[in-house]
Short mmCIF file of N, CA, C and O in Angstrom, two decimals:
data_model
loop_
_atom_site.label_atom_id
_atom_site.label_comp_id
_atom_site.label_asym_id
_atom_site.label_seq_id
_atom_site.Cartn_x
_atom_site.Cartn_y
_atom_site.Cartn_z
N UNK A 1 159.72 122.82 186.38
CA UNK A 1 158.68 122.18 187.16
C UNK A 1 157.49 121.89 186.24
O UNK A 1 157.21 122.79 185.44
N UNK A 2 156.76 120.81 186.22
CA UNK A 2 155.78 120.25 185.81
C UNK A 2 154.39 120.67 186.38
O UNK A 2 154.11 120.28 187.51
N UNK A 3 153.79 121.18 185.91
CA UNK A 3 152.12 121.63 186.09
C UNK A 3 151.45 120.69 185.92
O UNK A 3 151.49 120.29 184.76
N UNK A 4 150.49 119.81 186.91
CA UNK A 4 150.14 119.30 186.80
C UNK A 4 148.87 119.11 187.26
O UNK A 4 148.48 118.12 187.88
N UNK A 5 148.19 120.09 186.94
CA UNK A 5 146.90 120.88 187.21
C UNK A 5 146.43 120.46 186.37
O UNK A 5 147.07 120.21 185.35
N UNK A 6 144.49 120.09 186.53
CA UNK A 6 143.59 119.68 184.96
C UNK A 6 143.51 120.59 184.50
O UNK A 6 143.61 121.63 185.15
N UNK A 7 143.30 120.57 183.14
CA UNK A 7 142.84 121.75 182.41
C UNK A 7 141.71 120.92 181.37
O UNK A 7 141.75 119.69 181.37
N UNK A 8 140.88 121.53 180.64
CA UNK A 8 140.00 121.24 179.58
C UNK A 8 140.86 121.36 178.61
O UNK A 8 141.55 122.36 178.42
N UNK A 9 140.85 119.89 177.62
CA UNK A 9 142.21 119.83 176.28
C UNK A 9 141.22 120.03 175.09
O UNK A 9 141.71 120.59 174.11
N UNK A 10 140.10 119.74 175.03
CA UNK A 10 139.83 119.38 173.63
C UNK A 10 137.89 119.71 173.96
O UNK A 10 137.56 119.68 175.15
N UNK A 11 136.79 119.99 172.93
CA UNK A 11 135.46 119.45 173.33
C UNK A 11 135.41 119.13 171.76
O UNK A 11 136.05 119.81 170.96
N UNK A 12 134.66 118.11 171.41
CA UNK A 12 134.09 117.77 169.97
C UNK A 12 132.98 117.97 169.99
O UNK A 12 132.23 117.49 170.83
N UNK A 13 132.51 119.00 168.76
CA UNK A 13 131.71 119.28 168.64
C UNK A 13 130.76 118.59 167.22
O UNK A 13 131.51 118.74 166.25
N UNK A 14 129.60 118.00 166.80
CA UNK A 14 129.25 117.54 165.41
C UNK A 14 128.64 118.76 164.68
O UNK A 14 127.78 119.51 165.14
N UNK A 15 128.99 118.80 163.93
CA UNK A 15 128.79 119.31 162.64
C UNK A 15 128.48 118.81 161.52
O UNK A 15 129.13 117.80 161.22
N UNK A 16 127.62 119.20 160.70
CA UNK A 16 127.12 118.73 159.41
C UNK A 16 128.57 119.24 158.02
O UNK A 16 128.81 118.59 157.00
N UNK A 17 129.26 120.47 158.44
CA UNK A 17 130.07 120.93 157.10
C UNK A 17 130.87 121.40 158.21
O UNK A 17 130.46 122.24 159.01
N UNK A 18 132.29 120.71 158.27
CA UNK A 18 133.24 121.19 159.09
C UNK A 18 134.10 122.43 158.46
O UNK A 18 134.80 123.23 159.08
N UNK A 19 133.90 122.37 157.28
CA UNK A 19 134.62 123.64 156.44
C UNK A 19 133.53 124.60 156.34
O UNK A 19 133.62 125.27 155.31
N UNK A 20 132.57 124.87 157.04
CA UNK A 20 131.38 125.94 157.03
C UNK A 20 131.40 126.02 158.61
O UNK A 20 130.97 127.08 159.05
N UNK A 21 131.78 125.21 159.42
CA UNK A 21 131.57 125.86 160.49
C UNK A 21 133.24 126.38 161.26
O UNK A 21 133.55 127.18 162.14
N UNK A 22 133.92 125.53 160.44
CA UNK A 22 135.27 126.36 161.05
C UNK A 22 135.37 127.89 160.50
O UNK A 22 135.88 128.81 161.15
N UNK A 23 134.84 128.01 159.24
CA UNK A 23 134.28 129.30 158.52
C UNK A 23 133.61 130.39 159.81
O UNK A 23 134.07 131.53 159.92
N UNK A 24 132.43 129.88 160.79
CA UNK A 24 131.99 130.44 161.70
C UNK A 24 132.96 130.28 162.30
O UNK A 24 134.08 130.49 161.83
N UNK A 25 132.81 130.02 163.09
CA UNK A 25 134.13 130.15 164.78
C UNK A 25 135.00 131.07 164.08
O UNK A 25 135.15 132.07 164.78
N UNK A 26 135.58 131.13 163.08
CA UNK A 26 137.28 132.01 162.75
C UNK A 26 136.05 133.33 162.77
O UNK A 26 135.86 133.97 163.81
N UNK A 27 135.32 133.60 161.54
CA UNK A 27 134.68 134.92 161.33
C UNK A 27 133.89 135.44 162.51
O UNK A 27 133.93 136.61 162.88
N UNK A 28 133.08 134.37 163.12
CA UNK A 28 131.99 135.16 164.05
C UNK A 28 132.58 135.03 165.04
O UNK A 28 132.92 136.19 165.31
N UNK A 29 132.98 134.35 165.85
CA UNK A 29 133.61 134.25 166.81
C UNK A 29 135.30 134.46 166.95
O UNK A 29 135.83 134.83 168.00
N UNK A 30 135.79 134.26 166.10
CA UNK A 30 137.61 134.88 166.44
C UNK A 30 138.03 133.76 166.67
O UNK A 30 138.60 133.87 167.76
N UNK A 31 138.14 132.17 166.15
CA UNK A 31 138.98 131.31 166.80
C UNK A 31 140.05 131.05 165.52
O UNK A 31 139.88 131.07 164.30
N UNK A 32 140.93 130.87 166.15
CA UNK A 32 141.45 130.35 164.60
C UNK A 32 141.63 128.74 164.21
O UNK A 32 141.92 127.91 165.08
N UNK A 33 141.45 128.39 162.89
CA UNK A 33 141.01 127.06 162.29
C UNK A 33 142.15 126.81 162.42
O UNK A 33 143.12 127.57 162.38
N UNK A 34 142.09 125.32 162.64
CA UNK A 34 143.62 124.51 162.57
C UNK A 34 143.16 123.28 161.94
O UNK A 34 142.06 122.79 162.18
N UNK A 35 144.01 122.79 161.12
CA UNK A 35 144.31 121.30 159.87
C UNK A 35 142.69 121.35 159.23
O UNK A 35 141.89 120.42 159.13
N UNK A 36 142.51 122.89 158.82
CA UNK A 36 141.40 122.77 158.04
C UNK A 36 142.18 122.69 156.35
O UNK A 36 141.56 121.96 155.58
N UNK A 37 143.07 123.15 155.94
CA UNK A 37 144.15 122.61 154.76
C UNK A 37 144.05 121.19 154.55
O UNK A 37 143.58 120.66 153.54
N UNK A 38 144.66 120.44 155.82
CA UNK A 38 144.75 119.02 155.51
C UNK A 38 143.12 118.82 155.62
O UNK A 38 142.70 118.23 154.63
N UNK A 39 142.44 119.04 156.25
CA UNK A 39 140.88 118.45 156.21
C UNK A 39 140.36 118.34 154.58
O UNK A 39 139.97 117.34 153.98
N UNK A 40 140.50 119.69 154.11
CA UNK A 40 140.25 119.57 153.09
C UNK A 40 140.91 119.05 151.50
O UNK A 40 140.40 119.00 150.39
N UNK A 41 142.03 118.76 151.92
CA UNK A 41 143.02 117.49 151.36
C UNK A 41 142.72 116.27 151.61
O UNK A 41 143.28 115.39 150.95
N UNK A 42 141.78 115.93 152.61
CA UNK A 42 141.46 114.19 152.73
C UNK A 42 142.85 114.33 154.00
O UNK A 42 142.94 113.14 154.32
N UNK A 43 143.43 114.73 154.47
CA UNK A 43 144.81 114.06 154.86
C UNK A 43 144.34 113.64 156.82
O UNK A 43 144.89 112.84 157.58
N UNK A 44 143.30 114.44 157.03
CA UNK A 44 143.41 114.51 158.42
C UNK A 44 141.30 114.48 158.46
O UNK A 44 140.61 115.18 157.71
N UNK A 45 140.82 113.68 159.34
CA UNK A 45 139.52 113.43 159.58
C UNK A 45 138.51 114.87 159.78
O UNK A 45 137.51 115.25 159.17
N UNK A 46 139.17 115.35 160.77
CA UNK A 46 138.29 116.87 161.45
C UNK A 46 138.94 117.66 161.33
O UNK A 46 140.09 117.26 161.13
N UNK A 47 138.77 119.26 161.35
CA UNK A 47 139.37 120.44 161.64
C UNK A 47 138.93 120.74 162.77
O UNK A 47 137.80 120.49 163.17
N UNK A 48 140.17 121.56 163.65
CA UNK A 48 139.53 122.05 164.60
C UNK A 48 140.04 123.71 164.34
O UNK A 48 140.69 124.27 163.46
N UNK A 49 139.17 124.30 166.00
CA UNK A 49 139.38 125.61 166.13
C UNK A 49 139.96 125.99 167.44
O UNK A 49 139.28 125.71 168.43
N UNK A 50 141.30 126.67 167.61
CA UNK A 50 141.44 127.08 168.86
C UNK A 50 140.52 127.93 169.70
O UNK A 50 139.65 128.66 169.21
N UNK A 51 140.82 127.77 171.53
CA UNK A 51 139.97 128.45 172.04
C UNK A 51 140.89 129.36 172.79
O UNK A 51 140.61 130.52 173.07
N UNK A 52 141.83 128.85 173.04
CA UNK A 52 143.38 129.61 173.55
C UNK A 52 144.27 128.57 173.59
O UNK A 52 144.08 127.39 173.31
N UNK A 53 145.48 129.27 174.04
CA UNK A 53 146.86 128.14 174.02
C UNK A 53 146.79 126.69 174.22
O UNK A 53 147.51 125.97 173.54
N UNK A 54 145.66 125.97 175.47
CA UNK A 54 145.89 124.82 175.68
C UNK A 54 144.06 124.11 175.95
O UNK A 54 143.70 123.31 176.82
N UNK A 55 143.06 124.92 174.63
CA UNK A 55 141.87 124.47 174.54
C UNK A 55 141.53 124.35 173.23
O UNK A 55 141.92 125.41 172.73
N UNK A 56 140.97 123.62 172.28
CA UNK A 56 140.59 123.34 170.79
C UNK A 56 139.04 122.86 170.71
O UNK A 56 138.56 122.23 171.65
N UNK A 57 138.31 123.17 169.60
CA UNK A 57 137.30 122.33 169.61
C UNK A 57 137.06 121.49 168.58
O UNK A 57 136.46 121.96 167.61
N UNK A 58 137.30 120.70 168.58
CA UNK A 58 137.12 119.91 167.57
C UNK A 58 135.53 119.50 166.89
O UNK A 58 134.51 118.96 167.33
N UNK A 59 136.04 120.21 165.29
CA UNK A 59 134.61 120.20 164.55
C UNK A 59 134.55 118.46 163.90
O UNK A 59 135.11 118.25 162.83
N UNK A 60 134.07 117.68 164.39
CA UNK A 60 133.74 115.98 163.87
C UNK A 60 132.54 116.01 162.73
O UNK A 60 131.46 116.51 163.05
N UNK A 61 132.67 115.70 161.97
CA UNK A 61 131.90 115.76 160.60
C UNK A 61 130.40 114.22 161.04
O UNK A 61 130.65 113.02 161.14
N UNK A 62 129.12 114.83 161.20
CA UNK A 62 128.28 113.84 161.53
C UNK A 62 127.95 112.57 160.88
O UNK A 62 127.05 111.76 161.09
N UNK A 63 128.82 112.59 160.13
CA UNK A 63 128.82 111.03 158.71
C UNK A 63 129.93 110.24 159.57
O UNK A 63 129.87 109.01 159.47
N UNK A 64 131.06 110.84 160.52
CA UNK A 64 131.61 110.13 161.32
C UNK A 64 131.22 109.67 162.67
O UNK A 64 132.04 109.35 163.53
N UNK A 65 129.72 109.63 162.84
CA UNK A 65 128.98 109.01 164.55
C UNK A 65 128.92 107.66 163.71
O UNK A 65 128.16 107.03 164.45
N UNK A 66 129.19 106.83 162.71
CA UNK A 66 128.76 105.74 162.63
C UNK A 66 130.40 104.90 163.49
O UNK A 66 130.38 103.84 164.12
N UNK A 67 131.57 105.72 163.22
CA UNK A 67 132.80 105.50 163.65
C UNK A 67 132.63 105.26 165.12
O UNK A 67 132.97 104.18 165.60
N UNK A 68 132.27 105.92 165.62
CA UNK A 68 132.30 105.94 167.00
C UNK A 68 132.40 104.90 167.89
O UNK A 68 131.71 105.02 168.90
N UNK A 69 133.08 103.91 167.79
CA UNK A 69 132.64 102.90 169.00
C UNK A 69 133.83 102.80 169.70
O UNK A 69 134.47 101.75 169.64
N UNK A 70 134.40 104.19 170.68
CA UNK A 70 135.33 103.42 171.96
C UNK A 70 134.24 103.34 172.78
O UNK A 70 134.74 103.29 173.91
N UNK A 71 132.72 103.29 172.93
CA UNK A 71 132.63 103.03 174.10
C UNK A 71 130.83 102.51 173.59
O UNK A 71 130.31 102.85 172.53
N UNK A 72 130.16 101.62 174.70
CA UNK A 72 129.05 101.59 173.68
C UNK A 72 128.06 102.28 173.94
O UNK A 72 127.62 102.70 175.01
N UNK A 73 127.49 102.44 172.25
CA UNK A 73 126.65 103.80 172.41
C UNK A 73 127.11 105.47 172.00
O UNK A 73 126.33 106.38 171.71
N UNK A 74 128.64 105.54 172.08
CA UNK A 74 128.99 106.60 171.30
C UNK A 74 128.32 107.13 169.80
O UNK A 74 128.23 108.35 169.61
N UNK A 75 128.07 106.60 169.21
CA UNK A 75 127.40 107.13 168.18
C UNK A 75 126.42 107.44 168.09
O UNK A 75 126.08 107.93 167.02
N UNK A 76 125.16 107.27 169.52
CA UNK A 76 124.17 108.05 169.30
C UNK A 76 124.54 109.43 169.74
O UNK A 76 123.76 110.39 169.67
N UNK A 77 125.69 109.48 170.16
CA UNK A 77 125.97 111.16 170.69
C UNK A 77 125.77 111.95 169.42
O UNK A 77 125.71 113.18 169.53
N UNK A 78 125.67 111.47 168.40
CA UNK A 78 125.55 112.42 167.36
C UNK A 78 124.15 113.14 167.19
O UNK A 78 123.12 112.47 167.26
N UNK A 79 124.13 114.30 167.00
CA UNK A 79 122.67 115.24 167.22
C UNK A 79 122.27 115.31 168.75
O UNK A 79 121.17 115.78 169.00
N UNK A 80 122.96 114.95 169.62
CA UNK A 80 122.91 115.38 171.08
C UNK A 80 123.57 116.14 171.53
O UNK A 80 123.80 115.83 172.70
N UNK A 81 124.23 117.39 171.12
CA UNK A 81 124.99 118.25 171.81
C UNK A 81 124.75 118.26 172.99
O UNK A 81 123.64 117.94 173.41
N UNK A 82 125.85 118.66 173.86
CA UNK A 82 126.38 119.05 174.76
C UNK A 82 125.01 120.55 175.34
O UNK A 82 124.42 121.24 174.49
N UNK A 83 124.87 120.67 176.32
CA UNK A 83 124.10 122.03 176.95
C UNK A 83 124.44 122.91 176.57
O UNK A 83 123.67 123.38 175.73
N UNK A 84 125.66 123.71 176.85
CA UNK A 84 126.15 124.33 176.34
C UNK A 84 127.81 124.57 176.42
O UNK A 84 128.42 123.92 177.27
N UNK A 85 128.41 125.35 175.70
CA UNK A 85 130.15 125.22 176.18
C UNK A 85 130.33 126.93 176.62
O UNK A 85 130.25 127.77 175.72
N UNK A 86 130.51 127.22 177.63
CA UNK A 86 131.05 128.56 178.08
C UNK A 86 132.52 128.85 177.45
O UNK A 86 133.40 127.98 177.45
N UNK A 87 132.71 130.09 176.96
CA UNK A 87 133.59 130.84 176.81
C UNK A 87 133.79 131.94 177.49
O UNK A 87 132.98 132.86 177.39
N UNK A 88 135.17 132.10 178.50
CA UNK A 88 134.89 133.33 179.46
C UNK A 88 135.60 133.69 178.35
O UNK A 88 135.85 132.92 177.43
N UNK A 89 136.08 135.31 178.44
CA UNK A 89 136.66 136.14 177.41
C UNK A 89 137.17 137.47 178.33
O UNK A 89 136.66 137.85 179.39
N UNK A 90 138.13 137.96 177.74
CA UNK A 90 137.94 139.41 178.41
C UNK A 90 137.05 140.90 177.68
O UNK A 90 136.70 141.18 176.54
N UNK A 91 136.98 141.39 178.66
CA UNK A 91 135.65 142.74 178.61
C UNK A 91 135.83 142.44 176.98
O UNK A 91 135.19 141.65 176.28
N UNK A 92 137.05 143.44 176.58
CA UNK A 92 137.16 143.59 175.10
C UNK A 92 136.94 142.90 174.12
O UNK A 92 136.65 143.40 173.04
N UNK A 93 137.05 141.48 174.35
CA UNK A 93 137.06 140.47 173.48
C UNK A 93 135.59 140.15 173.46
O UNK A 93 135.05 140.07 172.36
N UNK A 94 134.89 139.95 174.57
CA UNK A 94 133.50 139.69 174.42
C UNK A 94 132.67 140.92 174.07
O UNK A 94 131.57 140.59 173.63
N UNK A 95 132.84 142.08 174.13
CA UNK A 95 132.39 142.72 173.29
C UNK A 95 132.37 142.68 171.86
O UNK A 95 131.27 142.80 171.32
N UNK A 96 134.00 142.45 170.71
CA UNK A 96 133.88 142.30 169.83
C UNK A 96 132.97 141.40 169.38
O UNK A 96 132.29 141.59 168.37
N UNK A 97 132.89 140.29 170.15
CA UNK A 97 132.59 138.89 169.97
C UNK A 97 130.99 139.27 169.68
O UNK A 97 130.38 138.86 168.69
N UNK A 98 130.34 140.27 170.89
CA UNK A 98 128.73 140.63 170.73
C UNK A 98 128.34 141.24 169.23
O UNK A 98 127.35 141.17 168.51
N UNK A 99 130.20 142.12 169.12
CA UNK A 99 129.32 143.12 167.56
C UNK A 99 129.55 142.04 166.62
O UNK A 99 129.09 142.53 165.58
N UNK A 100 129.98 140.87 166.31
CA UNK A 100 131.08 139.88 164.99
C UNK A 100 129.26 139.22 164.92
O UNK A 100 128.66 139.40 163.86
N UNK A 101 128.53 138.50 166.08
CA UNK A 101 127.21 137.99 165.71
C UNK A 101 126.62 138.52 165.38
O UNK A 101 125.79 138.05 164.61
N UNK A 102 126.60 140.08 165.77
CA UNK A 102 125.00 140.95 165.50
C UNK A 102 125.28 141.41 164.00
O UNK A 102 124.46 141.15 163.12
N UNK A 103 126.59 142.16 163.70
CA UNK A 103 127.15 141.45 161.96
C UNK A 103 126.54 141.17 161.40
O UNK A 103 126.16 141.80 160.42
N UNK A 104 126.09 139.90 161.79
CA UNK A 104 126.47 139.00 160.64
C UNK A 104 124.67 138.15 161.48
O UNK A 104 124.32 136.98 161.58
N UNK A 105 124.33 138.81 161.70
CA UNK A 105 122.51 138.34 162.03
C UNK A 105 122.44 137.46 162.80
O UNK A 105 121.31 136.99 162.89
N UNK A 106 123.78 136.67 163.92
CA UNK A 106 122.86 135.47 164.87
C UNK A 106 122.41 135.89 166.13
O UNK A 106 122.88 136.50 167.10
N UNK A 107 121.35 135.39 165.82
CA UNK A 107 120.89 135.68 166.99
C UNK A 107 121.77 135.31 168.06
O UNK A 107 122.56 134.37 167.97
N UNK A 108 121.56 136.37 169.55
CA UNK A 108 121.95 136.10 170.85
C UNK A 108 121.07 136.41 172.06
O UNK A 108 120.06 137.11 172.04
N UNK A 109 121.58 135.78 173.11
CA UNK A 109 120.27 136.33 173.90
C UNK A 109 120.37 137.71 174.44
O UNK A 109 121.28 138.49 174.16
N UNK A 110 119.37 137.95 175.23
CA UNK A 110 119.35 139.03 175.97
C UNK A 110 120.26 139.10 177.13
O UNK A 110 120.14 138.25 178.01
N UNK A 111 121.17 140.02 177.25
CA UNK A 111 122.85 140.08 178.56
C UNK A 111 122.01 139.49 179.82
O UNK A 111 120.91 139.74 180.32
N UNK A 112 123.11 138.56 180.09
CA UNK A 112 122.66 138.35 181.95
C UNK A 112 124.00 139.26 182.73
O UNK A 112 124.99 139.83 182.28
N UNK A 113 123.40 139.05 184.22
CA UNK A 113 124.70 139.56 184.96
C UNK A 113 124.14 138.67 185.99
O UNK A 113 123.09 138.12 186.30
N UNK A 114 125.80 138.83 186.50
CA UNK A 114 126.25 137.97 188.15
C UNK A 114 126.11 136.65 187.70
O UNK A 114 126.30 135.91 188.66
N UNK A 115 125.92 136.15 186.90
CA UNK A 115 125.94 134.51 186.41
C UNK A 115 127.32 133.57 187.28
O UNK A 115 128.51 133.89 187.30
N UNK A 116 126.72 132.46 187.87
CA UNK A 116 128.00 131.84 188.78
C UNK A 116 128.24 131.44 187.42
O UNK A 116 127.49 131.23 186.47
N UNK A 117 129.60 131.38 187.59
CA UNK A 117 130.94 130.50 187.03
C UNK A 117 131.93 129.98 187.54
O UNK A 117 131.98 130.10 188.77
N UNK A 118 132.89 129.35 186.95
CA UNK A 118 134.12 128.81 187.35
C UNK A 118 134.95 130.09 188.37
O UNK A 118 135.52 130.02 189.46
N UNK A 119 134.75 131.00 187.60
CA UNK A 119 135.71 132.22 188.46
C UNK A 119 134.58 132.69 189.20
O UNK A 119 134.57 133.92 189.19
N UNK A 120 133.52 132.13 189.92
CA UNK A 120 132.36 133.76 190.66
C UNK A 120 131.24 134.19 189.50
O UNK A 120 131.09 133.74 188.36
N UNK A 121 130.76 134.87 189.98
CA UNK A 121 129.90 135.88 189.45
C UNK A 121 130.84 136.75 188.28
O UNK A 121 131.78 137.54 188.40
N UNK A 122 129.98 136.11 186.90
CA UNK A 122 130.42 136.82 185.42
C UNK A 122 129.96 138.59 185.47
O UNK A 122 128.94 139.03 186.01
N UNK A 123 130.61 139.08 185.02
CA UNK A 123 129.72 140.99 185.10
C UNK A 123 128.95 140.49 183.84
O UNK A 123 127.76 140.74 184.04
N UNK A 124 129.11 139.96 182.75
CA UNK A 124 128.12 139.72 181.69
C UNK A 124 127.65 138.64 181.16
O UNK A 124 128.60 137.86 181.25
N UNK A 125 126.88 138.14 180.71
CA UNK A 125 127.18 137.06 179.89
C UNK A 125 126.00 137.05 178.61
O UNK A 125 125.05 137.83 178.48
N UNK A 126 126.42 135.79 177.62
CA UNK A 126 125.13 135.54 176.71
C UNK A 126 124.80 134.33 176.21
O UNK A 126 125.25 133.31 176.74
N UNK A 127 124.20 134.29 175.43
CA UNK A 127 124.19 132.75 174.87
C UNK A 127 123.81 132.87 173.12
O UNK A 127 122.95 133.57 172.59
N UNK A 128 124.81 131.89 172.47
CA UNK A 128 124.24 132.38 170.80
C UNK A 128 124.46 130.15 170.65
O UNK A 128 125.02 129.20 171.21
N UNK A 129 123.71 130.43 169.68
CA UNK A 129 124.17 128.72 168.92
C UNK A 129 125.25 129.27 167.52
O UNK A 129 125.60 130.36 167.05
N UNK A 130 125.54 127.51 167.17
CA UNK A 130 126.52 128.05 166.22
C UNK A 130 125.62 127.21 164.77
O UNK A 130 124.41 127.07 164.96
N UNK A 131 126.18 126.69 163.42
CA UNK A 131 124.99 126.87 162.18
C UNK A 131 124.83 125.27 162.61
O UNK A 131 124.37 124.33 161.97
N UNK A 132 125.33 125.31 163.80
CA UNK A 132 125.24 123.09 163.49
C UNK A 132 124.35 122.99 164.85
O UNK A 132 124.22 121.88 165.35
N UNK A 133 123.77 124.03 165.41
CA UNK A 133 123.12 123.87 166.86
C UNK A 133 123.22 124.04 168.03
O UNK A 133 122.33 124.24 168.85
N UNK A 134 124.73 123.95 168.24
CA UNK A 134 125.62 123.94 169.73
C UNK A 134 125.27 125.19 169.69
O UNK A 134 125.09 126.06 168.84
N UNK A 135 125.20 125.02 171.22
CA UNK A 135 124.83 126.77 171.94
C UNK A 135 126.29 126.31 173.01
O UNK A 135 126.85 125.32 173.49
N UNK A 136 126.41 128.14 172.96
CA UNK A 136 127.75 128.63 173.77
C UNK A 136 127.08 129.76 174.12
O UNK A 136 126.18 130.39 173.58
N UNK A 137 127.78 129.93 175.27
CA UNK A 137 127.74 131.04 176.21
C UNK A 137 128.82 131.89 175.97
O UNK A 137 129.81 131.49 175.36
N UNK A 138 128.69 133.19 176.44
CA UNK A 138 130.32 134.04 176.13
C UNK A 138 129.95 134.79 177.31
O UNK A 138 128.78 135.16 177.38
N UNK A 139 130.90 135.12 178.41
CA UNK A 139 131.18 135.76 179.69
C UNK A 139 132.24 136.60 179.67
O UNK A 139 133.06 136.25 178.83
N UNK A 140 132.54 137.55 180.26
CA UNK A 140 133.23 137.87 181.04
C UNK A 140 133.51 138.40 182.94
O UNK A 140 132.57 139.00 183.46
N UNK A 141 134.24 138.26 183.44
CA UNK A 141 134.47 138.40 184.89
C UNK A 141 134.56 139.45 185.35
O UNK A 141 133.93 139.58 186.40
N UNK A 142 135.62 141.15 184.68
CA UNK A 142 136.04 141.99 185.04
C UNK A 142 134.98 142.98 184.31
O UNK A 142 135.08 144.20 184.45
#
């Protein structure tokens, strides 16, 4: 049987050094880099980073917003991030995730609780940026 439920496939994110920030996400955050090899072979445009089995983010190098035209006006998206991108996580994982920033010095905010989300009311949550600006949130539910 075919699932044919939406899911979130992809978010692009700009970045100034896609091989410095896939560097972040793998170390500070736990994602793992994908076609950062070929990126850095010339063979493939961006690297990305998984977020789980069927989510990636794609790191777009900001020398590529001049590319941009499926639609018009795409290329001023560059230096406009997105608000922010939530990551729910479980207990354990977002804990590591709290000690991997404090590590390594980024700042995060101060814990919220009961935050609505997709699933209800988060038991935690936070918010950190990453070295290119994008701010993410990290939650968990249980």
């Amino acid at each position: 049987m075919t699932d044919h439920t939406a899911r979130l496939d992809h978010v692009v994110l700009w970045v100034r050094d896609p091989v410095a920030a896939a560097d972040f996400y793998e170390k500070a955050v736990g994602m793992e880099p994908l076609r950062l090899t070929e990126f850095a072979a010339g063979q493939v445009p961006f690297p990305s980073v998984r977020v789980n089995d069927e989510t990636i983010l794609d790191l777009m190098p900001l020398t590529f917003a001049e590319r941009m035209k499926m639609l018009p006006g795409a290329a001023d998206s560059a230096g406009h991030p997105v608000n922010h991108v939530c990551l729910s996580l479980p207990r354990g994982d977002f804990d590591a995730l709290l000690g991997r920033l404090e590590e390594r010095a980024v700042p995060v905010s101060e814990l919220s609780y009961d935050s609505f989300g997709a699933r209800g009311k988060a038991t935690r949550s936070f918010y950190f940026r990453d070295p290119d600006g994008n701010v993410f949130e990290a939650r968990h539910y249980d």
